[in-house]
């Protein structure tokens, strides 16, 4: 496998884990770094980045960081070669070309490829050998020699424009594709998307994610002496660890240097897509669907490489360009040199209009303003759903951890010093909440020079874990259960509550290989009237994309066991389970929420434990106004079989509509309780909580705060509380409680598929 990238971290952030996977499968892996250093840095920084890359690749191979270094000749040019001594199937080739600026400025690689410029590299060897000089032809010859023995090629995304992705990324990929197409044989080639994936749904979980964090953190422990951001989810490099997006092709598919690929422009503040309204009209924000009017292409415009305002925004439905005139937008015929049609698509989700201001959303309408102190309302994504609409993610959990008859909020916070987490608890949230406290600090030391993974079968790491709250030992206090992969199955670790802290984890149950963690769609705590000890219901994905149900809990003799209880082809792999409450004796109702076969409706199927057996009821259909990818559900635990439904309020000026549905009367329809203007659907998850005296609807939400231009998300968490009397809901919150947790750092994977 030959990987060709621009910079010495591109392979680790964007192509991994593909390189490590091929290495573990017995492949030889060669990685070519075209650029030395970055942004015209001195030679010492080039050497620093190469030192970091050596450490990262040794970590990925699981061997000591010892390399054979030499300067070899390839097609007549000197190339610095590194071969890992303990694993010689790993080879790094450093061309050390000068790099370009990430957000505008000179781009030497583009000048070489498009303008016929000649480039001089940094010195070779340890600095004692002279630099090389490259032209387009000589660079092509070197790459052709390297690629000629490849059986698979990986590179970055050639089919985009600056500065959605770094100009060096784009040109490294275009050059690689061009040279690979001259080899005259069919080779699989993968084009990996870089910066934009930070707003896209995570694709890596469990051990795969933890290993990638280890490798990247080892790199940044040298380059910048800071690995903390790699264990986060909102800062630049941390955004990309859990994401891996590739477009696979073949070298016999002849393509030009640039191929226009249309995509959506999804506003992460409004949860809507930019939509064409035709000639002479301004585009608008509208609910996302699959229509062509929401497809847009960034087309490059003639400009000196590295210049800003070098792309046209073109509607795929009309072929018209969007121009800006006196602060307003309109679709109009495209003119190549028209300055009012020259935009700057920017990495990290910002879009600069031709007037050098930022495009965003206010009150559900497009808005143009200066680019200081921007929130997510001015962040855009080229895919939906983005991080904020990924229905697999959960935030706060709730339970009576203090044993006082009233619920508390429990949330998991990533730690920046490694892959561990802290467990924070806020008690008495239905009355006057106490200040959140850290009930358990799960610090896991990260050793940048270790050869073994930081996370193993006995450690509880954030990305590998799933969480649920319940009274699993029957003492009247809710406990925290952490489920991790172990021994081919799922390990259930109990963090018992003593009323003011969670105790150290103990292994509550180890499943066999029939409940593997990587196929567990969802874990959910539930209770029966026969025992105060709560059990765990597990939805397991099957190879045929249906789901079977298992329970894990104590039998009549008190022994914890796993039992397969329901194998129903009705439940698909994307199902969401909710536990309800019923006053009926020996009746524990649940519902399974999923899309219908045609994806147009939401199906809700009740299933229940009745007289010792598990059965399913007839599926109920929600009306077509409830879309699966924009509807959130919460169980109303204080009533008999009711749920609360939260959907975006797309009409001006946004917010959330809250509905209630009593499933004890299956022929009834959901009833609209309230329109909550202050809640942003994409940044909030609902829960209905009760005690003996009161009830409230809570939203665990992200506050809409200014973000720096390298952050996609971040923001503090808050709990918004609304009085809830089962019949109506006030339109304004009773109170909003700021929390110390970072919102994006406290979102965890509740289920595998949405």
Short mmCIF file of N, CA and C in Angstrom, two decimals, residues 3-92:
data_model
loop_
_atom_site.label_atom_id
_atom_site.label_comp_id
_atom_site.label_asym_id
_atom_site.label_seq_id
_atom_site.Cartn_x
_atom_site.Cartn_y
_atom_site.Cartn_z
N UNK A 3 0.79 5.33 0.24
CA UNK A 3 0.01 6.49 0.63
C UNK A 3 0.79 7.74 0.28
N UNK A 4 0.17 8.67 -0.43
CA UNK A 4 0.82 9.93 -0.80
C UNK A 4 -0.02 11.07 -0.23
N UNK A 5 0.58 11.87 0.66
CA UNK A 5 -0.11 13.00 1.27
C UNK A 5 0.79 14.22 1.21
N UNK A 6 0.25 15.33 1.64
CA UNK A 6 1.03 16.57 1.65
C UNK A 6 1.90 16.64 2.90
N UNK A 7 1.26 16.72 4.06
CA UNK A 7 1.98 16.99 5.31
C UNK A 7 2.15 15.73 6.15
N UNK A 8 2.98 15.83 7.15
CA UNK A 8 3.35 14.65 7.93
C UNK A 8 2.32 14.25 8.97
N UNK A 9 1.20 14.93 9.05
CA UNK A 9 0.10 14.44 9.89
C UNK A 9 -1.14 14.08 9.09
N UNK A 10 -1.15 14.36 7.78
CA UNK A 10 -2.34 14.08 6.97
C UNK A 10 -2.69 12.60 6.96
N UNK A 11 -1.68 11.76 6.86
CA UNK A 11 -1.91 10.32 6.83
C UNK A 11 -2.50 9.83 8.14
N UNK A 12 -2.07 10.41 9.25
CA UNK A 12 -2.51 9.96 10.58
C UNK A 12 -3.91 10.45 10.90
N UNK A 13 -4.26 11.65 10.46
CA UNK A 13 -5.56 12.23 10.79
C UNK A 13 -6.66 11.80 9.84
N UNK A 14 -6.33 11.61 8.55
CA UNK A 14 -7.38 11.44 7.56
C UNK A 14 -7.42 10.05 6.93
N UNK A 15 -6.27 9.40 6.77
CA UNK A 15 -6.26 8.08 6.12
C UNK A 15 -6.28 6.95 7.15
N UNK A 16 -5.66 7.15 8.28
CA UNK A 16 -5.79 6.16 9.33
C UNK A 16 -7.28 5.94 9.66
N UNK A 17 -7.68 4.69 9.98
CA UNK A 17 -6.83 3.53 10.32
C UNK A 17 -6.49 2.61 9.17
N UNK A 18 -6.70 3.06 7.91
CA UNK A 18 -6.45 2.17 6.77
C UNK A 18 -5.00 1.69 6.71
N UNK A 19 -4.05 2.57 7.04
CA UNK A 19 -2.64 2.18 6.97
C UNK A 19 -2.34 1.10 8.01
N UNK A 20 -2.76 1.31 9.24
CA UNK A 20 -2.51 0.33 10.30
C UNK A 20 -3.21 -0.99 10.01
N UNK A 21 -4.42 -0.93 9.46
CA UNK A 21 -5.14 -2.15 9.15
C UNK A 21 -4.39 -2.99 8.12
N UNK A 22 -3.86 -2.33 7.09
CA UNK A 22 -3.10 -3.07 6.08
C UNK A 22 -1.80 -3.61 6.67
N UNK A 23 -1.18 -2.85 7.54
CA UNK A 23 0.05 -3.32 8.17
C UNK A 23 -0.22 -4.57 9.01
N UNK A 24 -1.30 -4.55 9.81
CA UNK A 24 -1.63 -5.71 10.63
C UNK A 24 -2.02 -6.91 9.78
N UNK A 25 -2.52 -6.65 8.57
CA UNK A 25 -2.91 -7.75 7.67
C UNK A 25 -1.72 -8.31 6.89
N UNK A 26 -0.53 -7.79 7.14
CA UNK A 26 0.66 -8.33 6.51
C UNK A 26 1.17 -7.57 5.30
N UNK A 27 0.55 -6.45 4.97
CA UNK A 27 0.99 -5.66 3.83
C UNK A 27 2.28 -4.90 4.15
N UNK A 28 3.00 -4.57 3.09
CA UNK A 28 4.03 -3.53 3.19
C UNK A 28 3.33 -2.18 3.02
N UNK A 29 3.73 -1.20 3.80
CA UNK A 29 3.13 0.12 3.70
C UNK A 29 4.24 1.16 3.48
N UNK A 30 4.07 1.95 2.46
CA UNK A 30 4.97 3.06 2.17
C UNK A 30 4.17 4.34 2.21
N UNK A 31 4.63 5.30 2.97
CA UNK A 31 3.97 6.60 3.03
C UNK A 31 4.92 7.66 2.49
N UNK A 32 4.40 8.45 1.56
CA UNK A 32 5.16 9.52 0.93
C UNK A 32 4.64 10.86 1.44
N UNK A 33 5.51 11.62 2.07
CA UNK A 33 5.17 12.99 2.49
C UNK A 33 5.83 13.95 1.50
N UNK A 34 5.00 14.67 0.74
CA UNK A 34 5.55 15.59 -0.25
C UNK A 34 6.13 16.84 0.40
N UNK A 35 5.46 17.34 1.43
CA UNK A 35 5.82 18.63 2.02
C UNK A 35 6.68 18.41 3.26
N UNK A 36 7.70 19.24 3.43
CA UNK A 36 8.46 19.26 4.66
C UNK A 36 8.02 20.44 5.51
N UNK A 37 7.79 20.22 6.80
CA UNK A 37 7.36 21.33 7.65
C UNK A 37 6.00 21.85 7.25
N UNK A 38 5.82 23.16 7.29
CA UNK A 38 4.56 23.80 6.91
C UNK A 38 4.77 25.31 6.87
N UNK A 39 4.08 25.95 5.92
CA UNK A 39 4.04 27.43 5.89
C UNK A 39 5.41 28.08 5.93
N UNK A 40 6.37 27.50 5.23
CA UNK A 40 7.69 28.13 5.16
C UNK A 40 8.50 28.06 6.43
N UNK A 41 8.21 27.09 7.29
CA UNK A 41 8.96 26.96 8.54
C UNK A 41 10.42 26.58 8.26
N UNK A 42 11.27 26.75 9.27
CA UNK A 42 12.69 26.45 9.06
C UNK A 42 12.93 24.94 9.06
N UNK A 43 14.18 24.55 8.72
CA UNK A 43 14.50 23.14 8.57
C UNK A 43 14.38 22.39 9.89
N UNK A 44 14.59 23.06 10.99
CA UNK A 44 14.46 22.40 12.29
C UNK A 44 13.04 21.88 12.48
N UNK A 45 12.05 22.62 11.99
CA UNK A 45 10.67 22.15 12.12
C UNK A 45 10.40 20.96 11.21
N UNK A 46 11.02 20.95 10.04
CA UNK A 46 10.91 19.78 9.16
C UNK A 46 11.39 18.54 9.91
N UNK A 47 12.53 18.64 10.55
CA UNK A 47 13.09 17.50 11.29
C UNK A 47 12.21 17.13 12.49
N UNK A 48 11.62 18.13 13.11
CA UNK A 48 10.72 17.87 14.25
C UNK A 48 9.51 17.06 13.79
N UNK A 49 8.93 17.42 12.67
CA UNK A 49 7.75 16.69 12.17
C UNK A 49 8.13 15.27 11.76
N UNK A 50 9.31 15.11 11.19
CA UNK A 50 9.74 13.76 10.82
C UNK A 50 9.99 12.90 12.06
N UNK A 51 10.52 13.52 13.11
CA UNK A 51 10.69 12.81 14.38
C UNK A 51 9.33 12.37 14.92
N UNK A 52 8.34 13.24 14.82
CA UNK A 52 6.99 12.91 15.28
C UNK A 52 6.39 11.78 14.47
N UNK A 53 6.60 11.81 13.16
CA UNK A 53 6.05 10.78 12.29
C UNK A 53 6.68 9.42 12.58
N UNK A 54 7.98 9.41 12.84
CA UNK A 54 8.65 8.16 13.18
C UNK A 54 8.03 7.55 14.44
N UNK A 55 7.81 8.38 15.45
CA UNK A 55 7.25 7.88 16.70
C UNK A 55 5.84 7.33 16.48
N UNK A 56 5.05 8.02 15.68
CA UNK A 56 3.67 7.59 15.44
C UNK A 56 3.63 6.26 14.69
N UNK A 57 4.47 6.09 13.67
CA UNK A 57 4.46 4.85 12.91
C UNK A 57 5.00 3.68 13.72
N UNK A 58 5.98 3.94 14.58
CA UNK A 58 6.45 2.88 15.47
C UNK A 58 5.33 2.46 16.41
N UNK A 59 4.56 3.43 16.89
CA UNK A 59 3.41 3.13 17.76
C UNK A 59 2.38 2.30 17.01
N UNK A 60 2.10 2.68 15.77
CA UNK A 60 1.12 1.94 14.97
C UNK A 60 1.57 0.50 14.73
N UNK A 61 2.88 0.31 14.54
CA UNK A 61 3.41 -1.03 14.29
C UNK A 61 3.60 -1.83 15.58
N UNK A 62 3.58 -1.14 16.72
CA UNK A 62 3.75 -1.82 18.00
C UNK A 62 5.16 -2.27 18.27
N UNK A 63 6.15 -1.50 17.76
CA UNK A 63 7.56 -1.86 17.96
C UNK A 63 8.33 -0.63 18.42
N UNK A 64 9.58 -0.83 18.77
CA UNK A 64 10.40 0.27 19.26
C UNK A 64 10.68 1.28 18.14
N UNK A 65 10.91 2.51 18.56
CA UNK A 65 11.09 3.62 17.63
C UNK A 65 12.55 3.72 17.19
N UNK A 66 12.95 2.78 16.34
CA UNK A 66 14.32 2.75 15.84
C UNK A 66 14.27 2.54 14.33
N UNK A 67 14.95 3.42 13.60
CA UNK A 67 14.82 3.46 12.14
C UNK A 67 16.17 3.45 11.45
N UNK A 68 16.21 2.84 10.28
CA UNK A 68 17.34 2.99 9.37
C UNK A 68 17.07 4.21 8.49
N UNK A 69 17.97 5.17 8.51
CA UNK A 69 17.80 6.41 7.75
C UNK A 69 18.84 6.48 6.64
N UNK A 70 18.39 6.91 5.46
CA UNK A 70 19.32 7.06 4.34
C UNK A 70 18.73 8.01 3.33
N UNK A 71 19.56 8.58 2.51
CA UNK A 71 19.11 9.38 1.38
C UNK A 71 19.35 8.56 0.12
N UNK A 72 18.26 8.20 -0.55
CA UNK A 72 18.36 7.35 -1.73
C UNK A 72 18.01 8.18 -2.97
N UNK A 73 18.31 7.64 -4.14
CA UNK A 73 17.97 8.28 -5.41
C UNK A 73 16.76 7.59 -6.01
N UNK A 74 15.75 8.37 -6.34
CA UNK A 74 14.57 7.87 -7.04
C UNK A 74 14.38 8.75 -8.26
N UNK A 75 14.44 8.11 -9.43
CA UNK A 75 14.33 8.85 -10.71
C UNK A 75 15.31 10.03 -10.73
N UNK A 76 16.48 9.81 -10.15
CA UNK A 76 17.54 10.81 -10.18
C UNK A 76 17.48 11.86 -9.10
N UNK A 77 16.45 11.83 -8.24
CA UNK A 77 16.31 12.85 -7.20
C UNK A 77 16.59 12.25 -5.82
N UNK A 78 17.23 13.02 -4.92
CA UNK A 78 17.47 12.51 -3.57
C UNK A 78 16.17 12.54 -2.75
N UNK A 79 15.89 11.43 -2.07
CA UNK A 79 14.71 11.31 -1.23
C UNK A 79 15.16 10.72 0.10
N UNK A 80 14.71 11.33 1.20
CA UNK A 80 15.08 10.85 2.53
C UNK A 80 14.19 9.66 2.87
N UNK A 81 14.80 8.50 3.11
CA UNK A 81 14.06 7.26 3.36
C UNK A 81 14.27 6.79 4.79
N UNK A 82 13.17 6.36 5.42
CA UNK A 82 13.22 5.80 6.77
C UNK A 82 12.54 4.44 6.75
N UNK A 83 13.24 3.41 7.26
CA UNK A 83 12.69 2.07 7.33
C UNK A 83 12.73 1.63 8.79
N UNK A 84 11.58 1.18 9.29
CA UNK A 84 11.45 0.78 10.69
C UNK A 84 12.22 -0.52 10.93
N UNK A 85 13.19 -0.49 11.81
CA UNK A 85 14.09 -1.64 11.99
C UNK A 85 13.34 -2.88 12.43
N UNK A 86 12.51 -2.77 13.44
CA UNK A 86 11.82 -3.95 13.96
C UNK A 86 10.63 -4.37 13.12
N UNK A 87 10.25 -3.56 12.14
CA UNK A 87 9.15 -3.90 11.24
C UNK A 87 9.46 -3.25 9.88
N UNK A 88 10.36 -3.88 9.11
CA UNK A 88 10.83 -3.24 7.86
C UNK A 88 9.78 -3.17 6.77
N UNK A 89 8.57 -3.68 7.01
CA UNK A 89 7.49 -3.47 6.04
C UNK A 89 6.97 -2.04 6.09
N UNK A 90 7.47 -1.23 7.03
CA UNK A 90 7.06 0.17 7.16
C UNK A 90 8.16 1.06 6.61
N UNK A 91 7.80 1.88 5.61
CA UNK A 91 8.78 2.77 4.99
C UNK A 91 8.17 4.16 4.83
N UNK A 92 8.94 5.19 5.20
CA UNK A 92 8.54 6.59 5.00
C UNK A 92 9.50 7.22 3.99
#
